Amino acid sequence: MQKDANYYIHHLGLEPHPEGGYYKSTYNSDQSIDAFGTTRKLYTSIYFLIGAGDVSHFHRLKSDEIWYFHGGSSLLVHVIDEEGNYFEHKLGLDIENGETPQVLVPKNAIFGSSVSENGIFSLVGCMVAPGFDFEDFELFTQSELLEKHPQHEQIIRKMAYEKLPE
């Protein structure tokens, strides 16, 4: 039996994420470190699922984030780096066609994700080091990003909120 997105949302206990998609915290390091003027876990990890037609909206973290492909369709990870360059990474297992099972999003990059063309859903894992905290999470509107990166208008209009959710 083919498992759909709802199967994983239900069986893994995933909940809606503010950036889009669904997530569940899975691991938090027992160790902590001083980072960003406060204490953070050494690392944190989540499951993250996004469906076709949905996007993980452009956001930024103060930490590096490594994405791991688990199943479903391949995922496109859209990144605008600190220098303003745009990259699209293909997260998946079709290595011969440019996919890779892991993708690093460097700290301070603006990024989001979407399911590959004709895909149904993607289930991935994300590990953040130093560990994720919502204090370090920044969502963007289209107007904020277009002011700084007008050369990337097409992807910004696709991947950023027109207005931030309440």
mmCIF file with all atom_site columns, C-alpha atoms in Angstrom:
data_model
loop_
_atom_site.group_PDB
_atom_site.id
_atom_site.type_symbol
_atom_site.label_atom_id
_atom_site.label_alt_id
_atom_site.label_comp_id
_atom_site.label_asym_id
_atom_site.label_entity_id
_atom_site.label_seq_id
_atom_site.pdbx_PDB_ins_code
_atom_site.Cartn_x
_atom_site.Cartn_y
_atom_site.Cartn_z
_atom_site.occupancy
_atom_site.B_iso_or_equiv
_atom_site.pdbx_formal_charge
_atom_site.auth_seq_id
_atom_site.auth_comp_id
_atom_site.auth_asym_id
_atom_site.auth_atom_id
_atom_site.pdbx_PDB_model_num
ATOM 1   C CA . MET A 1 1   ? 0.000  0.000  0.000   1.00 0.00 ? 1   MET A CA 1
ATOM 2   C CA . GLN A 1 2   ? 1.325  3.427  -1.013  1.00 0.00 ? 2   GLN A CA 1
ATOM 3   C CA . LYS A 1 3   ? 1.511  5.728  2.012   1.00 0.00 ? 3   LYS A CA 1
ATOM 4   C CA . ASP A 1 4   ? 0.394  9.322  1.556   1.00 0.00 ? 4   ASP A CA 1
ATOM 5   C CA . ALA A 1 5   ? 1.255  12.530 3.440   1.00 0.00 ? 5   ALA A CA 1
ATOM 6   C CA . ASN A 1 6   ? -1.661 12.069 5.871   1.00 0.00 ? 6   ASN A CA 1
ATOM 7   C CA . TYR A 1 7   ? -0.255 8.685  6.913   1.00 0.00 ? 7   TYR A CA 1
ATOM 8   C CA . TYR A 1 8   ? 3.022  10.297 8.029   1.00 0.00 ? 8   TYR A CA 1
ATOM 9   C CA . ILE A 1 9   ? 1.333  13.349 9.561   1.00 0.00 ? 9   ILE A CA 1
ATOM 10  C CA . HIS A 1 10  ? -0.829 11.045 11.692  1.00 0.00 ? 10  HIS A CA 1
ATOM 11  C CA . HIS A 1 11  ? 1.686  8.293  12.562  1.00 0.00 ? 11  HIS A CA 1
ATOM 12  C CA . LEU A 1 12  ? 4.598  10.634 13.289  1.00 0.00 ? 12  LEU A CA 1
ATOM 13  C CA . GLY A 1 13  ? 2.428  13.137 15.190  1.00 0.00 ? 13  GLY A CA 1
ATOM 14  C CA . LEU A 1 14  ? 3.343  16.058 12.939  1.00 0.00 ? 14  LEU A CA 1
ATOM 15  C CA . GLU A 1 15  ? 1.853  19.511 13.590  1.00 0.00 ? 15  GLU A CA 1
ATOM 16  C CA . PRO A 1 16  ? 1.573  22.617 11.364  1.00 0.00 ? 16  PRO A CA 1
ATOM 17  C CA . HIS A 1 17  ? 4.770  24.705 11.192  1.00 0.00 ? 17  HIS A CA 1
ATOM 18  C CA . PRO A 1 18  ? 4.656  28.544 10.960  1.00 0.00 ? 18  PRO A CA 1
ATOM 19  C CA . GLU A 1 19  ? 6.771  28.508 7.787   1.00 0.00 ? 19  GLU A CA 1
ATOM 20  C CA . GLY A 1 20  ? 4.418  25.993 6.113   1.00 0.00 ? 20  GLY A CA 1
ATOM 21  C CA . GLY A 1 21  ? 4.294  22.209 6.119   1.00 0.00 ? 21  GLY A CA 1
ATOM 22  C CA . TYR A 1 22  ? 4.262  19.955 9.187   1.00 0.00 ? 22  TYR A CA 1
ATOM 23  C CA . TYR A 1 23  ? 6.905  19.094 11.756  1.00 0.00 ? 23  TYR A CA 1
ATOM 24  C CA . LYS A 1 24  ? 7.738  17.324 14.992  1.00 0.00 ? 24  LYS A CA 1
ATOM 25  C CA . SER A 1 25  ? 10.776 17.746 17.190  1.00 0.00 ? 25  SER A CA 1
ATOM 26  C CA . THR A 1 26  ? 12.530 14.376 17.415  1.00 0.00 ? 26  THR A CA 1
ATOM 27  C CA . TYR A 1 27  ? 15.873 14.898 19.140  1.00 0.00 ? 27  TYR A CA 1
ATOM 28  C CA . ASN A 1 28  ? 17.479 17.528 21.351  1.00 0.00 ? 28  ASN A CA 1
ATOM 29  C CA . SER A 1 29  ? 21.053 17.260 22.496  1.00 0.00 ? 29  SER A CA 1
ATOM 30  C CA . ASP A 1 30  ? 21.638 16.648 26.190  1.00 0.00 ? 30  ASP A CA 1
ATOM 31  C CA . GLN A 1 31  ? 24.530 19.098 25.910  1.00 0.00 ? 31  GLN A CA 1
ATOM 32  C CA . SER A 1 32  ? 24.171 22.874 25.712  1.00 0.00 ? 32  SER A CA 1
ATOM 33  C CA . ILE A 1 33  ? 26.509 25.615 24.541  1.00 0.00 ? 33  ILE A CA 1
ATOM 34  C CA . ASP A 1 34  ? 26.664 29.396 24.756  1.00 0.00 ? 34  ASP A CA 1
ATOM 35  C CA . ALA A 1 35  ? 25.474 30.855 21.454  1.00 0.00 ? 35  ALA A CA 1
ATOM 36  C CA . PHE A 1 36  ? 23.921 34.155 20.380  1.00 0.00 ? 36  PHE A CA 1
ATOM 37  C CA . GLY A 1 37  ? 24.329 35.587 23.890  1.00 0.00 ? 37  GLY A CA 1
ATOM 38  C CA . THR A 1 38  ? 22.310 32.796 25.500  1.00 0.00 ? 38  THR A CA 1
ATOM 39  C CA . THR A 1 39  ? 22.294 29.015 25.974  1.00 0.00 ? 39  THR A CA 1
ATOM 40  C CA . ARG A 1 40  ? 21.305 26.695 23.113  1.00 0.00 ? 40  ARG A CA 1
ATOM 41  C CA . LYS A 1 41  ? 21.211 22.927 22.771  1.00 0.00 ? 41  LYS A CA 1
ATOM 42  C CA . LEU A 1 42  ? 24.260 21.613 20.923  1.00 0.00 ? 42  LEU A CA 1
ATOM 43  C CA . TYR A 1 43  ? 21.887 20.366 18.188  1.00 0.00 ? 43  TYR A CA 1
ATOM 44  C CA . THR A 1 44  ? 18.181 19.744 17.559  1.00 0.00 ? 44  THR A CA 1
ATOM 45  C CA . SER A 1 45  ? 16.416 17.618 14.956  1.00 0.00 ? 45  SER A CA 1
ATOM 46  C CA . ILE A 1 46  ? 12.910 17.464 13.474  1.00 0.00 ? 46  ILE A CA 1
ATOM 47  C CA . TYR A 1 47  ? 10.821 15.582 10.972  1.00 0.00 ? 47  TYR A CA 1
ATOM 48  C CA . PHE A 1 48  ? 9.452  17.958 8.331   1.00 0.00 ? 48  PHE A CA 1
ATOM 49  C CA . LEU A 1 49  ? 6.802  17.180 5.721   1.00 0.00 ? 49  LEU A CA 1
ATOM 50  C CA . ILE A 1 50  ? 5.532  19.377 2.925   1.00 0.00 ? 50  ILE A CA 1
ATOM 51  C CA . GLY A 1 51  ? 2.875  18.566 0.361   1.00 0.00 ? 51  GLY A CA 1
ATOM 52  C CA . ALA A 1 52  ? 2.634  19.325 -3.345  1.00 0.00 ? 52  ALA A CA 1
ATOM 53  C CA . GLY A 1 53  ? 1.559  22.902 -4.002  1.00 0.00 ? 53  GLY A CA 1
ATOM 54  C CA . ASP A 1 54  ? 2.684  24.021 -0.534  1.00 0.00 ? 54  ASP A CA 1
ATOM 55  C CA . VAL A 1 55  ? 5.904  25.813 0.303   1.00 0.00 ? 55  VAL A CA 1
ATOM 56  C CA . SER A 1 56  ? 8.123  26.214 3.288   1.00 0.00 ? 56  SER A CA 1
ATOM 57  C CA . HIS A 1 57  ? 8.234  30.012 3.151   1.00 0.00 ? 57  HIS A CA 1
ATOM 58  C CA . PHE A 1 58  ? 11.483 31.952 3.052   1.00 0.00 ? 58  PHE A CA 1
ATOM 59  C CA . HIS A 1 59  ? 13.001 32.261 6.493   1.00 0.00 ? 59  HIS A CA 1
ATOM 60  C CA . ARG A 1 60  ? 16.405 32.572 8.155   1.00 0.00 ? 60  ARG A CA 1
ATOM 61  C CA . LEU A 1 61  ? 18.151 30.862 11.057  1.00 0.00 ? 61  LEU A CA 1
ATOM 62  C CA . LYS A 1 62  ? 21.235 31.917 12.997  1.00 0.00 ? 62  LYS A CA 1
ATOM 63  C CA . SER A 1 63  ? 22.522 28.318 12.824  1.00 0.00 ? 63  SER A CA 1
ATOM 64  C CA . ASP A 1 64  ? 23.523 25.855 10.113  1.00 0.00 ? 64  ASP A CA 1
ATOM 65  C CA . GLU A 1 65  ? 20.776 23.417 9.125   1.00 0.00 ? 65  GLU A CA 1
ATOM 66  C CA . ILE A 1 66  ? 21.351 20.041 7.475   1.00 0.00 ? 66  ILE A CA 1
ATOM 67  C CA . TRP A 1 67  ? 18.426 18.507 5.581   1.00 0.00 ? 67  TRP A CA 1
ATOM 68  C CA . TYR A 1 68  ? 18.122 14.713 5.181   1.00 0.00 ? 68  TYR A CA 1
ATOM 69  C CA . PHE A 1 69  ? 15.808 13.042 2.663   1.00 0.00 ? 69  PHE A CA 1
ATOM 70  C CA . HIS A 1 70  ? 13.535 10.339 4.156   1.00 0.00 ? 70  HIS A CA 1
ATOM 71  C CA . GLY A 1 71  ? 10.837 9.625  1.589   1.00 0.00 ? 71  GLY A CA 1
ATOM 72  C CA . GLY A 1 72  ? 8.170  10.693 -0.848  1.00 0.00 ? 72  GLY A CA 1
ATOM 73  C CA . SER A 1 73  ? 9.051  13.014 -3.713  1.00 0.00 ? 73  SER A CA 1
ATOM 74  C CA . SER A 1 74  ? 12.291 14.949 -3.999  1.00 0.00 ? 74  SER A CA 1
ATOM 75  C CA . LEU A 1 75  ? 12.419 18.399 -2.412  1.00 0.00 ? 75  LEU A CA 1
ATOM 76  C CA . LEU A 1 76  ? 13.777 21.649 -3.803  1.00 0.00 ? 76  LEU A CA 1
ATOM 77  C CA . VAL A 1 77  ? 15.609 23.731 -1.201  1.00 0.00 ? 77  VAL A CA 1
ATOM 78  C CA . HIS A 1 78  ? 15.747 27.367 -2.323  1.00 0.00 ? 78  HIS A CA 1
ATOM 79  C CA . VAL A 1 79  ? 18.571 29.440 -0.803  1.00 0.00 ? 79  VAL A CA 1
ATOM 80  C CA . ILE A 1 80  ? 19.589 33.100 -1.013  1.00 0.00 ? 80  ILE A CA 1
ATOM 81  C CA . ASP A 1 81  ? 23.007 33.286 0.612   1.00 0.00 ? 81  ASP A CA 1
ATOM 82  C CA . GLU A 1 82  ? 24.450 36.199 2.594   1.00 0.00 ? 82  GLU A CA 1
ATOM 83  C CA . GLU A 1 83  ? 25.972 37.646 -0.621  1.00 0.00 ? 83  GLU A CA 1
ATOM 84  C CA . GLY A 1 84  ? 22.559 37.638 -2.338  1.00 0.00 ? 84  GLY A CA 1
ATOM 85  C CA . ASN A 1 85  ? 23.221 34.661 -4.638  1.00 0.00 ? 85  ASN A CA 1
ATOM 86  C CA . TYR A 1 86  ? 20.332 32.256 -5.318  1.00 0.00 ? 86  TYR A CA 1
ATOM 87  C CA . PHE A 1 87  ? 20.815 28.473 -5.328  1.00 0.00 ? 87  PHE A CA 1
ATOM 88  C CA . GLU A 1 88  ? 18.376 25.604 -5.761  1.00 0.00 ? 88  GLU A CA 1
ATOM 89  C CA . HIS A 1 89  ? 19.378 22.272 -4.183  1.00 0.00 ? 89  HIS A CA 1
ATOM 90  C CA . LYS A 1 90  ? 17.610 19.027 -5.057  1.00 0.00 ? 90  LYS A CA 1
ATOM 91  C CA . LEU A 1 91  ? 17.150 16.833 -1.997  1.00 0.00 ? 91  LEU A CA 1
ATOM 92  C CA . GLY A 1 92  ? 16.405 13.218 -2.899  1.00 0.00 ? 92  GLY A CA 1
ATOM 93  C CA . LEU A 1 93  ? 17.864 9.899  -3.960  1.00 0.00 ? 93  LEU A CA 1
ATOM 94  C CA . ASP A 1 94  ? 18.033 10.283 -7.765  1.00 0.00 ? 94  ASP A CA 1
ATOM 95  C CA . ILE A 1 95  ? 21.744 11.069 -7.650  1.00 0.00 ? 95  ILE A CA 1
ATOM 96  C CA . GLU A 1 96  ? 22.242 10.554 -11.410 1.00 0.00 ? 96  GLU A CA 1
ATOM 97  C CA . ASN A 1 97  ? 19.829 13.466 -11.993 1.00 0.00 ? 97  ASN A CA 1
ATOM 98  C CA . GLY A 1 98  ? 21.469 15.920 -9.610  1.00 0.00 ? 98  GLY A CA 1
ATOM 99  C CA . GLU A 1 99  ? 19.734 15.010 -6.352  1.00 0.00 ? 99  GLU A CA 1
ATOM 100 C CA . THR A 1 100 ? 21.597 14.476 -3.109  1.00 0.00 ? 100 THR A CA 1
ATOM 101 C CA . PRO A 1 101 ? 20.358 12.824 0.118   1.00 0.00 ? 101 PRO A CA 1
ATOM 102 C CA . GLN A 1 102 ? 21.716 15.677 2.287   1.00 0.00 ? 102 GLN A CA 1
ATOM 103 C CA . VAL A 1 103 ? 21.790 19.458 1.864   1.00 0.00 ? 103 VAL A CA 1
ATOM 104 C CA . LEU A 1 104 ? 23.485 22.037 4.079   1.00 0.00 ? 104 LEU A CA 1
ATOM 105 C CA . VAL A 1 105 ? 21.834 25.435 4.470   1.00 0.00 ? 105 VAL A CA 1
ATOM 106 C CA . PRO A 1 106 ? 24.453 27.735 6.012   1.00 0.00 ? 106 PRO A CA 1
ATOM 107 C CA . LYS A 1 107 ? 23.613 29.995 8.936   1.00 0.00 ? 107 LYS A CA 1
ATOM 108 C CA . ASN A 1 108 ? 22.124 33.394 8.029   1.00 0.00 ? 108 ASN A CA 1
ATOM 109 C CA . ALA A 1 109 ? 20.992 32.222 4.573   1.00 0.00 ? 109 ALA A CA 1
ATOM 110 C CA . ILE A 1 110 ? 17.399 32.899 3.566   1.00 0.00 ? 110 ILE A CA 1
ATOM 111 C CA . PHE A 1 111 ? 15.756 29.661 2.512   1.00 0.00 ? 111 PHE A CA 1
ATOM 112 C CA . GLY A 1 112 ? 12.582 27.702 1.948   1.00 0.00 ? 112 GLY A CA 1
ATOM 113 C CA . SER A 1 113 ? 11.513 24.540 0.179   1.00 0.00 ? 113 SER A CA 1
ATOM 114 C CA . SER A 1 114 ? 8.961  23.113 -2.220  1.00 0.00 ? 114 SER A CA 1
ATOM 115 C CA . VAL A 1 115 ? 8.142  19.660 -3.541  1.00 0.00 ? 115 VAL A CA 1
ATOM 116 C CA . SER A 1 116 ? 9.678  18.899 -6.925  1.00 0.00 ? 116 SER A CA 1
ATOM 117 C CA . GLU A 1 117 ? 7.542  19.236 -10.058 1.00 0.00 ? 117 GLU A CA 1
ATOM 118 C CA . ASN A 1 118 ? 4.915  16.463 -10.283 1.00 0.00 ? 118 ASN A CA 1
ATOM 119 C CA . GLY A 1 119 ? 5.784  15.403 -6.715  1.00 0.00 ? 119 GLY A CA 1
ATOM 120 C CA . ILE A 1 120 ? 3.180  14.533 -4.087  1.00 0.00 ? 120 ILE A CA 1
ATOM 121 C CA . PHE A 1 121 ? 4.915  15.193 -0.749  1.00 0.00 ? 121 PHE A CA 1
ATOM 122 C CA . SER A 1 122 ? 8.381  15.130 0.789   1.00 0.00 ? 122 SER A CA 1
ATOM 123 C CA . LEU A 1 123 ? 9.340  13.804 4.205   1.00 0.00 ? 123 LEU A CA 1
ATOM 124 C CA . VAL A 1 124 ? 12.713 15.040 5.398   1.00 0.00 ? 124 VAL A CA 1
ATOM 125 C CA . GLY A 1 125 ? 14.692 15.483 8.583   1.00 0.00 ? 125 GLY A CA 1
ATOM 126 C CA . CYS A 1 126 ? 16.383 18.723 9.594   1.00 0.00 ? 126 CYS A CA 1
ATOM 127 C CA . MET A 1 127 ? 19.193 19.030 12.125  1.00 0.00 ? 127 MET A CA 1
ATOM 128 C CA . VAL A 1 128 ? 20.175 22.475 13.413  1.00 0.00 ? 128 VAL A CA 1
ATOM 129 C CA . ALA A 1 129 ? 23.466 23.249 15.202  1.00 0.00 ? 129 ALA A CA 1
ATOM 130 C CA . PRO A 1 130 ? 23.632 25.141 17.499  1.00 0.00 ? 130 PRO A CA 1
ATOM 131 C CA . GLY A 1 131 ? 20.140 23.926 18.311  1.00 0.00 ? 131 GLY A CA 1
ATOM 132 C CA . PHE A 1 132 ? 16.970 25.519 16.973  1.00 0.00 ? 132 PHE A CA 1
ATOM 133 C CA . ASP A 1 133 ? 15.072 28.045 19.037  1.00 0.00 ? 133 ASP A CA 1
ATOM 134 C CA . PHE A 1 134 ? 12.151 30.123 17.721  1.00 0.00 ? 134 PHE A CA 1
ATOM 135 C CA . GLU A 1 135 ? 14.062 33.215 18.965  1.00 0.00 ? 135 GLU A CA 1
ATOM 136 C CA . ASP A 1 136 ? 16.534 32.534 16.124  1.00 0.00 ? 136 ASP A CA 1
ATOM 137 C CA . PHE A 1 137 ? 13.795 32.069 13.474  1.00 0.00 ? 137 PHE A CA 1
ATOM 138 C CA . GLU A 1 138 ? 12.919 34.947 11.125  1.00 0.00 ? 138 GLU A CA 1
ATOM 139 C CA . LEU A 1 139 ? 10.135 34.829 8.488   1.00 0.00 ? 139 LEU A CA 1
ATOM 140 C CA . PHE A 1 140 ? 10.062 37.307 5.594   1.00 0.00 ? 140 PHE A CA 1
ATOM 141 C CA . THR A 1 141 ? 7.457  39.047 3.467   1.00 0.00 ? 141 THR A CA 1
ATOM 142 C CA . GLN A 1 142 ? 7.788  39.476 -0.277  1.00 0.00 ? 142 GLN A CA 1
ATOM 143 C CA . SER A 1 143 ? 8.263  43.231 0.077   1.00 0.00 ? 143 SER A CA 1
ATOM 144 C CA . GLU A 1 144 ? 11.088 42.832 2.622   1.00 0.00 ? 144 GLU A CA 1
ATOM 145 C CA . LEU A 1 145 ? 12.985 40.463 0.333   1.00 0.00 ? 145 LEU A CA 1
ATOM 146 C CA . LEU A 1 146 ? 12.274 42.327 -2.908  1.00 0.00 ? 146 LEU A CA 1
ATOM 147 C CA . GLU A 1 147 ? 13.763 45.466 -1.380  1.00 0.00 ? 147 GLU A CA 1
ATOM 148 C CA . LYS A 1 148 ? 17.087 43.670 -0.807  1.00 0.00 ? 148 LYS A CA 1
ATOM 149 C CA . HIS A 1 149 ? 17.032 41.126 -3.659  1.00 0.00 ? 149 HIS A CA 1
ATOM 150 C CA . PRO A 1 150 ? 14.947 42.452 -6.592  1.00 0.00 ? 150 PRO A CA 1
ATOM 151 C CA . GLN A 1 151 ? 16.943 40.253 -8.995  1.00 0.00 ? 151 GLN A CA 1
ATOM 152 C CA . HIS A 1 152 ? 15.211 37.197 -7.456  1.00 0.00 ? 152 HIS A CA 1
ATOM 153 C CA . GLU A 1 153 ? 11.641 38.485 -7.820  1.00 0.00 ? 153 GLU A CA 1
ATOM 154 C CA . GLN A 1 154 ? 10.209 35.328 -9.398  1.00 0.00 ? 154 GLN A CA 1
ATOM 155 C CA . ILE A 1 155 ? 11.346 32.956 -6.638  1.00 0.00 ? 155 ILE A CA 1
ATOM 156 C CA . ILE A 1 156 ? 10.608 35.484 -3.880  1.00 0.00 ? 156 ILE A CA 1
ATOM 157 C CA . ARG A 1 157 ? 7.003  35.831 -5.067  1.00 0.00 ? 157 ARG A CA 1
ATOM 158 C CA . LYS A 1 158 ? 6.686  32.032 -5.006  1.00 0.00 ? 158 LYS A CA 1
ATOM 159 C CA . MET A 1 159 ? 8.479  31.388 -1.698  1.00 0.00 ? 159 MET A CA 1
ATOM 160 C CA . ALA A 1 160 ? 7.725  34.358 0.595   1.00 0.00 ? 160 ALA A CA 1
ATOM 161 C CA . TYR A 1 161 ? 4.534  35.345 2.348   1.00 0.00 ? 161 TYR A CA 1
ATOM 162 C CA . GLU A 1 162 ? 2.714  38.342 0.929   1.00 0.00 ? 162 GLU A CA 1
ATOM 163 C CA . LYS A 1 163 ? 1.806  39.165 4.526   1.00 0.00 ? 163 LYS A CA 1
ATOM 164 C CA . LEU A 1 164 ? 3.085  37.316 7.612   1.00 0.00 ? 164 LEU A CA 1
ATOM 165 C CA . PRO A 1 165 ? 0.547  35.027 9.309   1.00 0.00 ? 165 PRO A CA 1
ATOM 166 C CA . GLU A 1 166 ? -0.908 36.220 12.601  1.00 0.00 ? 166 GLU A CA 1
#
